[in-house]
GROMACS .gro file of C-alpha atoms in nm:
model
  341
    1MET     CA    1   3.352   1.968   1.171
    2ARG     CA    2   3.681   1.843   1.028
    3CYS     CA    3   3.745   1.473   0.970
    4SER     CA    4   4.093   1.333   1.007
    5THR     CA    5   4.249   1.154   0.708
    6PRO     CA    6   4.234   0.807   0.876
    7LEU     CA    7   3.864   0.859   0.949
    8ILE     CA    8   3.796   0.956   0.586
    9LEU     CA    9   3.974   0.641   0.466
   10VAL     CA   10   3.772   0.426   0.706
   11LEU     CA   11   3.447   0.579   0.583
   12LEU     CA   12   3.548   0.526   0.219
   13LEU     CA   13   3.634   0.163   0.285
   14VAL     CA   14   3.303   0.106   0.462
   15PHE     CA   15   3.117   0.260   0.167
   16LEU     CA   16   3.317   0.079  -0.103
   17ALA     CA   17   3.348  -0.260   0.066
   18PRO     CA   18   3.023  -0.405  -0.078
   19VAL     CA   19   3.108  -0.281  -0.428
   20LEU     CA   20   3.464  -0.415  -0.414
   21ALA     CA   21   3.343  -0.749  -0.281
   22GLU     CA   22   3.078  -0.770  -0.553
   23ASN     CA   23   3.330  -0.694  -0.827
   24ALA     CA   24   3.574  -0.946  -0.682
   25ARG     CA   25   3.306  -1.215  -0.706
   26SER     CA   26   3.212  -1.115  -1.062
   27PRO     CA   27   3.416  -1.306  -1.322
   28LEU     CA   28   3.535  -1.060  -1.585
   29ILE     CA   29   3.673  -1.090  -1.935
   30ARG     CA   30   4.024  -0.944  -1.937
   31LEU     CA   31   4.088  -0.656  -2.175
   32PRO     CA   32   4.402  -0.705  -2.384
   33GLU     CA   33   4.718  -0.499  -2.339
   34LYS     CA   34   4.874  -0.310  -2.631
   35GLU     CA   35   5.126  -0.589  -2.687
   36ASP     CA   36   4.838  -0.839  -2.711
   37ILE     CA   37   4.671  -0.628  -2.982
   38ASP     CA   38   4.999  -0.586  -3.171
   39ALA     CA   39   5.060  -0.962  -3.162
   40HIS     CA   40   4.702  -1.025  -3.279
   41LEU     CA   41   4.751  -0.797  -3.581
   42MET     CA   42   5.092  -0.945  -3.659
   43ALA     CA   43   4.934  -1.292  -3.666
   44TYR     CA   44   4.733  -1.192  -3.977
   45HIS     CA   45   5.050  -1.079  -4.154
   46GLN     CA   46   5.237  -1.398  -4.068
   47ARG     CA   47   4.972  -1.616  -4.233
   48GLY     CA   48   5.061  -1.480  -4.576
   49ASN     CA   49   5.360  -1.468  -4.808
   50PRO     CA   50   5.544  -1.143  -4.722
   51ASP     CA   51   5.755  -1.142  -5.040
   52ARG     CA   52   5.454  -1.192  -5.267
   53GLN     CA   53   5.255  -0.933  -5.073
   54ARG     CA   54   5.533  -0.676  -5.109
   55GLU     CA   55   5.550  -0.746  -5.480
   56VAL     CA   56   5.178  -0.696  -5.550
   57LEU     CA   57   5.139  -0.389  -5.326
   58ASP     CA   58   5.451  -0.217  -5.459
   59GLY     CA   59   5.340  -0.306  -5.810
   60PHE     CA   60   5.002  -0.146  -5.752
   61LEU     CA   61   5.158   0.175  -5.617
   62THR     CA   62   5.384   0.193  -5.922
   63ARG     CA   63   5.094   0.132  -6.158
   64VAL     CA   64   4.878   0.407  -6.006
   65ARG     CA   65   5.172   0.648  -6.016
   66GLU     CA   66   5.236   0.567  -6.382
   67LEU     CA   67   4.868   0.603  -6.471
   68ASN     CA   68   4.868   0.950  -6.319
   69LEU     CA   69   5.167   1.045  -6.534
   70ALA     CA   70   5.023   0.900  -6.856
   71PRO     CA   71   4.910   1.145  -7.132
   72ASN     CA   72   4.545   1.031  -7.115
   73THR     CA   73   4.532   1.142  -6.751
   74ILE     CA   74   4.485   1.499  -6.871
   75GLU     CA   75   4.155   1.559  -7.046
   76GLU     CA   76   4.035   1.904  -7.155
   77GLY     CA   77   4.296   2.061  -6.929
   78LYS     CA   78   4.165   1.881  -6.621
   79SER     CA   79   4.328   1.601  -6.427
   80ARG     CA   80   4.147   1.266  -6.457
   81ARG     CA   81   4.114   1.095  -6.121
   82LYS     CA   82   4.268   0.754  -6.054
   83ILE     CA   83   4.026   0.619  -5.793
   84VAL     CA   84   4.101   0.348  -5.536
   85LEU     CA   85   3.821   0.205  -5.321
   86PHE     CA   86   3.869   0.094  -4.961
   87ASP     CA   87   3.622  -0.080  -4.735
   88LEU     CA   88   3.678  -0.008  -4.363
   89ASP     CA   89   3.567  -0.284  -4.122
   90ASN     CA   90   3.791  -0.593  -4.153
   91THR     CA   91   3.968  -0.426  -4.447
   92LEU     CA   92   4.152  -0.123  -4.310
   93PHE     CA   93   4.036  -0.157  -3.948
   94ASP     CA   94   4.051  -0.467  -3.732
   95VAL     CA   95   3.733  -0.466  -3.521
   96ASP     CA   96   3.811  -0.762  -3.295
   97PHE     CA   97   3.919  -0.536  -3.008
   98LYS     CA   98   3.595  -0.340  -3.046
   99ASN     CA   99   3.390  -0.661  -3.029
  100LEU     CA  100   3.582  -0.781  -2.725
  101VAL     CA  101   3.522  -0.451  -2.542
  102ILE     CA  102   3.148  -0.476  -2.613
  103LEU     CA  103   3.136  -0.828  -2.465
  104PHE     CA  104   3.348  -0.711  -2.172
  105GLU     CA  105   3.100  -0.434  -2.094
  106TYR     CA  106   2.811  -0.681  -2.104
  107CYS     CA  107   2.974  -0.862  -1.812
  108VAL     CA  108   3.132  -0.573  -1.625
  109ASN     CA  109   2.792  -0.406  -1.588
  110LEU     CA  110   2.633  -0.707  -1.416
  111PRO     CA  111   2.699  -0.583  -1.059
  112GLN     CA  112   2.497  -0.270  -1.138
  113VAL     CA  113   2.217  -0.483  -1.283
  114GLU     CA  114   2.224  -0.703  -0.974
  115ARG     CA  115   2.196  -0.403  -0.740
  116ALA     CA  116   1.906  -0.266  -0.944
  117CYS     CA  117   1.731  -0.605  -0.933
  118THR     CA  118   1.765  -0.617  -0.556
  119GLN     CA  119   1.557  -0.299  -0.538
  120LYS     CA  120   1.318  -0.371  -0.827
  121PRO     CA  121   1.316  -0.744  -0.909
  122GLU     CA  122   1.032  -0.701  -1.159
  123GLN     CA  123   1.264  -0.531  -1.413
  124PRO     CA  124   1.303  -0.718  -1.747
  125ASP     CA  125   1.678  -0.774  -1.698
  126CYS     CA  126   1.632  -0.951  -1.367
  127ALA     CA  127   1.488  -1.278  -1.498
  128LEU     CA  128   1.802  -1.339  -1.705
  129LEU     CA  129   2.049  -1.231  -1.437
  130PRO     CA  130   2.147  -1.583  -1.316
  131GLN     CA  131   2.207  -1.694  -1.678
  132LYS     CA  132   2.408  -1.381  -1.754
  133LYS     CA  133   2.631  -1.437  -1.450
  134ASP     CA  134   2.683  -1.800  -1.549
  135PHE     CA  135   2.770  -1.699  -1.907
  136CYS     CA  136   3.019  -1.433  -1.796
  137GLY     CA  137   3.189  -1.683  -1.570
  138ARG     CA  138   3.229  -1.928  -1.858
  139ALA     CA  139   3.335  -1.650  -2.097
  140ALA     CA  140   3.614  -1.521  -1.870
  141PRO     CA  141   3.891  -1.687  -2.083
  142LEU     CA  142   3.783  -1.481  -2.389
  143GLN     CA  143   4.077  -1.336  -2.584
  144LEU     CA  144   4.119  -1.159  -2.917
  145ARG     CA  145   4.195  -1.489  -3.092
  146HIS     CA  146   3.845  -1.612  -3.004
  147ILE     CA  147   3.661  -1.321  -3.167
  148GLY     CA  148   3.483  -1.426  -3.485
  149TYR     CA  149   3.287  -1.244  -3.752
  150SER     CA  150   2.962  -1.323  -3.569
  151LEU     CA  151   2.861  -1.389  -3.209
  152THR     CA  152   2.795  -1.754  -3.297
  153GLU     CA  153   3.147  -1.788  -3.437
  154THR     CA  154   3.295  -1.626  -3.126
  155LEU     CA  155   3.108  -1.863  -2.894
  156THR     CA  156   3.217  -2.161  -3.105
  157ASN     CA  157   3.581  -2.050  -3.087
  158LEU     CA  158   3.543  -2.019  -2.710
  159LYS     CA  159   3.383  -2.367  -2.696
  160LEU     CA  160   3.065  -2.225  -2.545
  161SER     CA  161   2.726  -2.351  -2.655
  162LEU     CA  162   2.419  -2.128  -2.652
  163ASP     CA  163   2.090  -2.206  -2.823
  164PRO     CA  164   2.045  -1.923  -3.079
  165ARG     CA  165   1.672  -1.923  -2.993
  166SER     CA  166   1.732  -1.881  -2.619
  167ALA     CA  167   1.653  -1.558  -2.437
  168LEU     CA  168   2.016  -1.527  -2.324
  169PHE     CA  169   2.157  -1.558  -2.677
  170LEU     CA  170   1.904  -1.308  -2.814
  171ASP     CA  171   1.985  -1.064  -2.532
  172LEU     CA  172   2.359  -1.099  -2.590
  173ASP     CA  173   2.324  -1.071  -2.968
  174GLN     CA  174   2.108  -0.759  -2.936
  175HIS     CA  175   2.365  -0.602  -2.701
  176CYS     CA  176   2.655  -0.676  -2.938
  177ASN     CA  177   2.475  -0.559  -3.253
  178PHE     CA  178   2.341  -0.242  -3.096
  179TRP     CA  179   2.671  -0.123  -2.952
  180PHE     CA  180   2.880  -0.227  -3.254
  181PHE     CA  181   2.680   0.021  -3.460
  182GLN     CA  182   2.729   0.311  -3.221
  183GLY     CA  183   2.998   0.562  -3.311
  184LYS     CA  184   3.147   0.585  -2.963
  185TYR     CA  185   3.312   0.244  -3.010
  186CYS     CA  186   3.513   0.366  -3.311
  187GLU     CA  187   3.789   0.456  -3.064
  188TYR     CA  188   3.860   0.081  -3.048
  189ASP     CA  189   3.917   0.049  -3.424
  190ARG     CA  190   4.275  -0.067  -3.486
  191PRO     CA  191   4.438  -0.025  -3.830
  192TYR     CA  192   4.585  -0.339  -3.982
  193LEU     CA  193   4.964  -0.337  -3.996
  194GLY     CA  194   5.091  -0.102  -4.266
  195ALA     CA  195   4.741   0.010  -4.368
  196ALA     CA  196   4.773   0.381  -4.287
  197GLU     CA  197   5.119   0.404  -4.443
  198PHE     CA  198   5.004   0.229  -4.760
  199VAL     CA  199   4.692   0.443  -4.808
  200SER     CA  200   4.891   0.760  -4.735
  201GLU     CA  201   5.157   0.667  -4.991
  202LEU     CA  202   4.890   0.585  -5.246
  203HIS     CA  203   4.735   0.928  -5.190
  204ASP     CA  204   5.043   1.145  -5.133
  205LYS     CA  205   5.297   0.990  -5.370
  206ALA     CA  206   5.100   0.794  -5.629
  207GLY     CA  207   4.837   1.069  -5.665
  208ALA     CA  208   4.532   0.846  -5.616
  209THR     CA  209   4.187   0.963  -5.516
  210VAL     CA  210   4.104   0.756  -5.207
  211VAL     CA  211   3.739   0.661  -5.154
  212TYR     CA  212   3.643   0.498  -4.825
  213LEU     CA  213   3.328   0.304  -4.909
  214THR     CA  214   3.169   0.154  -4.599
  215GLY     CA  215   2.843  -0.001  -4.483
  216ARG     CA  216   2.859   0.202  -4.161
  217ARG     CA  217   2.553   0.423  -4.131
  218LYS     CA  218   2.630   0.790  -4.161
  219VAL     CA  219   2.385   0.907  -3.893
  220PHE     CA  220   2.570   0.707  -3.625
  221PHE     CA  221   2.924   0.689  -3.755
  222PHE     CA  222   3.035   0.982  -3.969
  223HIS     CA  223   3.224   1.200  -3.722
  224ALA     CA  224   3.352   0.905  -3.516
  225THR     CA  225   3.480   0.734  -3.832
  226LYS     CA  226   3.658   1.049  -3.949
  227GLN     CA  227   3.819   1.073  -3.606
  228ALA     CA  228   3.924   0.706  -3.617
  229LEU     CA  229   4.079   0.756  -3.962
  230ASP     CA  230   4.263   1.065  -3.840
  231HIS     CA  231   4.390   0.896  -3.523
  232GLY     CA  232   4.496   0.596  -3.728
  233GLY     CA  233   4.710   0.811  -3.959
  234PHE     CA  234   4.495   0.781  -4.272
  235PRO     CA  235   4.415   1.063  -4.517
  236VAL     CA  236   4.089   1.228  -4.409
  237PRO     CA  237   3.829   1.410  -4.624
  238ALA     CA  238   3.808   1.785  -4.569
  239ILE     CA  239   3.451   1.832  -4.696
  240ASP     CA  240   3.150   1.599  -4.684
  241PHE     CA  241   3.000   1.662  -5.028
  242GLU     CA  242   2.702   1.433  -4.960
  243GLU     CA  243   2.568   1.711  -4.736
  244PHE     CA  244   2.509   1.935  -5.039
  245ASP     CA  245   2.219   1.912  -5.281
  246PRO     CA  246   2.283   1.883  -5.659
  247HIS     CA  247   2.216   2.255  -5.713
  248ALA     CA  248   2.483   2.354  -5.461
  249LEU     CA  249   2.730   2.106  -5.608
  250ALA     CA  250   2.675   2.260  -5.952
  251MET     CA  251   2.802   2.601  -5.836
  252PRO     CA  252   3.148   2.683  -5.980
  253GLU     CA  253   3.313   2.723  -5.640
  254MET     CA  254   3.182   2.388  -5.515
  255LYS     CA  255   3.273   2.217  -5.842
  256ASN     CA  256   3.631   2.336  -5.802
  257LYS     CA  257   3.647   2.219  -5.440
  258PHE     CA  258   3.504   1.883  -5.538
  259ARG     CA  259   3.759   1.845  -5.816
  260GLU     CA  260   4.047   1.936  -5.584
  261GLN     CA  261   3.951   1.695  -5.306
  262ARG     CA  262   4.113   1.352  -5.331
  263VAL     CA  263   3.972   1.181  -5.021
  264PHE     CA  264   3.605   1.085  -4.979
  265LEU     CA  265   3.412   0.898  -4.712
  266ILE     CA  266   3.092   0.740  -4.846
  267MET     CA  267   2.860   0.582  -4.589
  268LYS     CA  268   2.514   0.429  -4.585
  269GLY     CA  269   2.218   0.662  -4.551
  270GLU     CA  270   1.975   0.624  -4.261
  271ALA     CA  271   1.711   0.444  -4.468
  272GLU     CA  272   1.940   0.295  -4.733
  273THR     CA  273   1.927  -0.079  -4.796
  274GLY     CA  274   2.126  -0.306  -5.024
  275ASP     CA  275   2.497  -0.283  -5.096
  276HIS     CA  276   2.587   0.074  -5.181
  277LYS     CA  277   2.944  -0.035  -5.256
  278LEU     CA  278   2.816  -0.130  -5.600
  279THR     CA  279   2.569   0.150  -5.678
  280ASN     CA  280   2.609   0.490  -5.515
  281PRO     CA  281   2.534   0.840  -5.649
  282MET     CA  282   2.839   1.003  -5.488
  283LEU     CA  283   3.072   0.732  -5.619
  284GLU     CA  284   2.921   0.780  -5.966
  285ARG     CA  285   2.990   1.154  -5.940
  286ILE     CA  286   3.352   1.092  -5.842
  287GLN     CA  287   3.391   0.831  -6.114
  288ALA     CA  288   3.260   1.076  -6.374
  289GLU     CA  289   3.586   1.267  -6.326
  290GLY     CA  290   3.813   0.965  -6.362
  291GLU     CA  291   3.835   0.589  -6.346
  292ILE     CA  292   3.837   0.325  -6.074
  293VAL     CA  293   4.180   0.162  -6.090
  294GLY     CA  294   4.164  -0.063  -5.784
  295GLY     CA  295   4.002  -0.154  -5.457
  296PHE     CA  296   4.050  -0.339  -5.129
  297GLU     CA  297   3.784  -0.555  -4.960
  298ASN     CA  298   3.742  -0.838  -4.709
  299GLU     CA  299   3.431  -0.990  -4.871
  300PRO     CA  300   3.511  -1.219  -5.168
  301GLU     CA  301   3.179  -1.148  -5.345
  302ILE     CA  302   3.236  -0.771  -5.347
  303ALA     CA  303   3.601  -0.798  -5.453
  304SER     CA  304   3.496  -1.031  -5.737
  305THR     CA  305   3.213  -0.801  -5.844
  306TRP     CA  306   3.452  -0.506  -5.856
  307ALA     CA  307   3.696  -0.709  -6.067
  308ASN     CA  308   3.417  -0.790  -6.314
  309THR     CA  309   3.273  -0.437  -6.317
  310TYR     CA  310   3.610  -0.263  -6.363
  311PRO     CA  311   3.817  -0.517  -6.563
  312ASP     CA  312   4.107  -0.276  -6.615
  313GLY     CA  313   4.155  -0.227  -6.239
  314GLN     CA  314   4.347  -0.426  -5.981
  315PHE     CA  315   4.157  -0.556  -5.680
  316PHE     CA  316   4.267  -0.707  -5.352
  317LEU     CA  317   4.109  -0.931  -5.090
  318ILE     CA  318   4.255  -0.898  -4.742
  319LYS     CA  319   4.221  -1.232  -4.564
  320THR     CA  320   4.086  -1.128  -4.226
  321LYS     CA  321   3.725  -1.204  -4.132
  322ALA     CA  322   3.424  -1.207  -4.363
  323ARG     CA  323   3.056  -1.292  -4.365
  324HIS     CA  324   3.117  -1.547  -4.642
  325PRO     CA  325   3.489  -1.627  -4.628
  326ASN     CA  326   3.462  -1.932  -4.854
  327ALA     CA  327   3.268  -1.763  -5.134
  328GLU     CA  328   3.413  -1.804  -5.482
  329LEU     CA  329   3.682  -1.546  -5.559
  330ASP     CA  330   3.756  -1.414  -5.907
  331ALA     CA  331   4.100  -1.534  -6.019
  332ARG     CA  332   4.206  -1.177  -6.097
  333VAL     CA  333   4.176  -1.068  -5.732
  334HIS     CA  334   4.505  -1.059  -5.539
  335LEU     CA  335   4.522  -1.200  -5.185
  336ILE     CA  336   4.694  -1.008  -4.904
  337HIS     CA  337   4.707  -1.060  -4.527
  338SER     CA  338   4.813  -0.710  -4.419
  339TYR     CA  339   4.960  -0.396  -4.579
  340LEU     CA  340   5.316  -0.447  -4.456
  341ARG     CA  341   5.580  -0.432  -4.728
   0.00000   0.00000   0.00000
């Protein structure tokens, strides 16, 4: 039996009508357009002093280049690395778009939850459904400018009040934390303005060894983070040397490959606790072949600790979002608002 085109359309409309009506009733957070994201990133840059920023970033590039040309760079016939450390989240990558998408998906999935609860109302999600729908209705105005470092900060910026002990807040917080730490959302990482160009110039022209040092857990993030770096235009490591045991790394061929590589991605291990940006075996191995000459961070405490630990280096705090934005900052740390020059 053959169905005519009009009949097929009628059948599709009959089938989709309940879904379309349900989605029409469901208030949704609007995802930003590309121009919205570009304007959001430009806003960071405009908060700073562009002339001063150009001066300190160009000065750092020149300094690293000169250090690589200095006589003491060559030791026993081998090049001594000039190492620059880069955090990722809120330092090279803006993660506000990622956080907005995660909140968007919390709300956009409610029609499916509602249909499931109609069939099986005893499911755990069903008791909170009315509160979730109410929250998503009130959160509909959410934009990138509302996104904070934490869920509490985001809700405050949106002028929404939720008791942090309430079942709804805990459910929302669990959703946001779980999905933020899943690699599939790395596709929503957006480089800060000028970041990829600056890191590439530091690597390609100034001769620096670039070390991405991040709290992202390797088991969830490694391949997705490499892909995000590549898509963003950053230098990407060819070999993951953390995969090799010390015996393998001691082999002449591996030692040569290690010495030749000038990009590394160091992530947290599955069971690792504490801040590995300060003590890390792979970083120590890299540092054994050179010196840390600078670093870029969004957390004042870490930038200050680096400045104290490596007093001959130059360190930078990018003023984006931080867990403790008002923490005391070492006077030697330079402030920047983007990487545009």
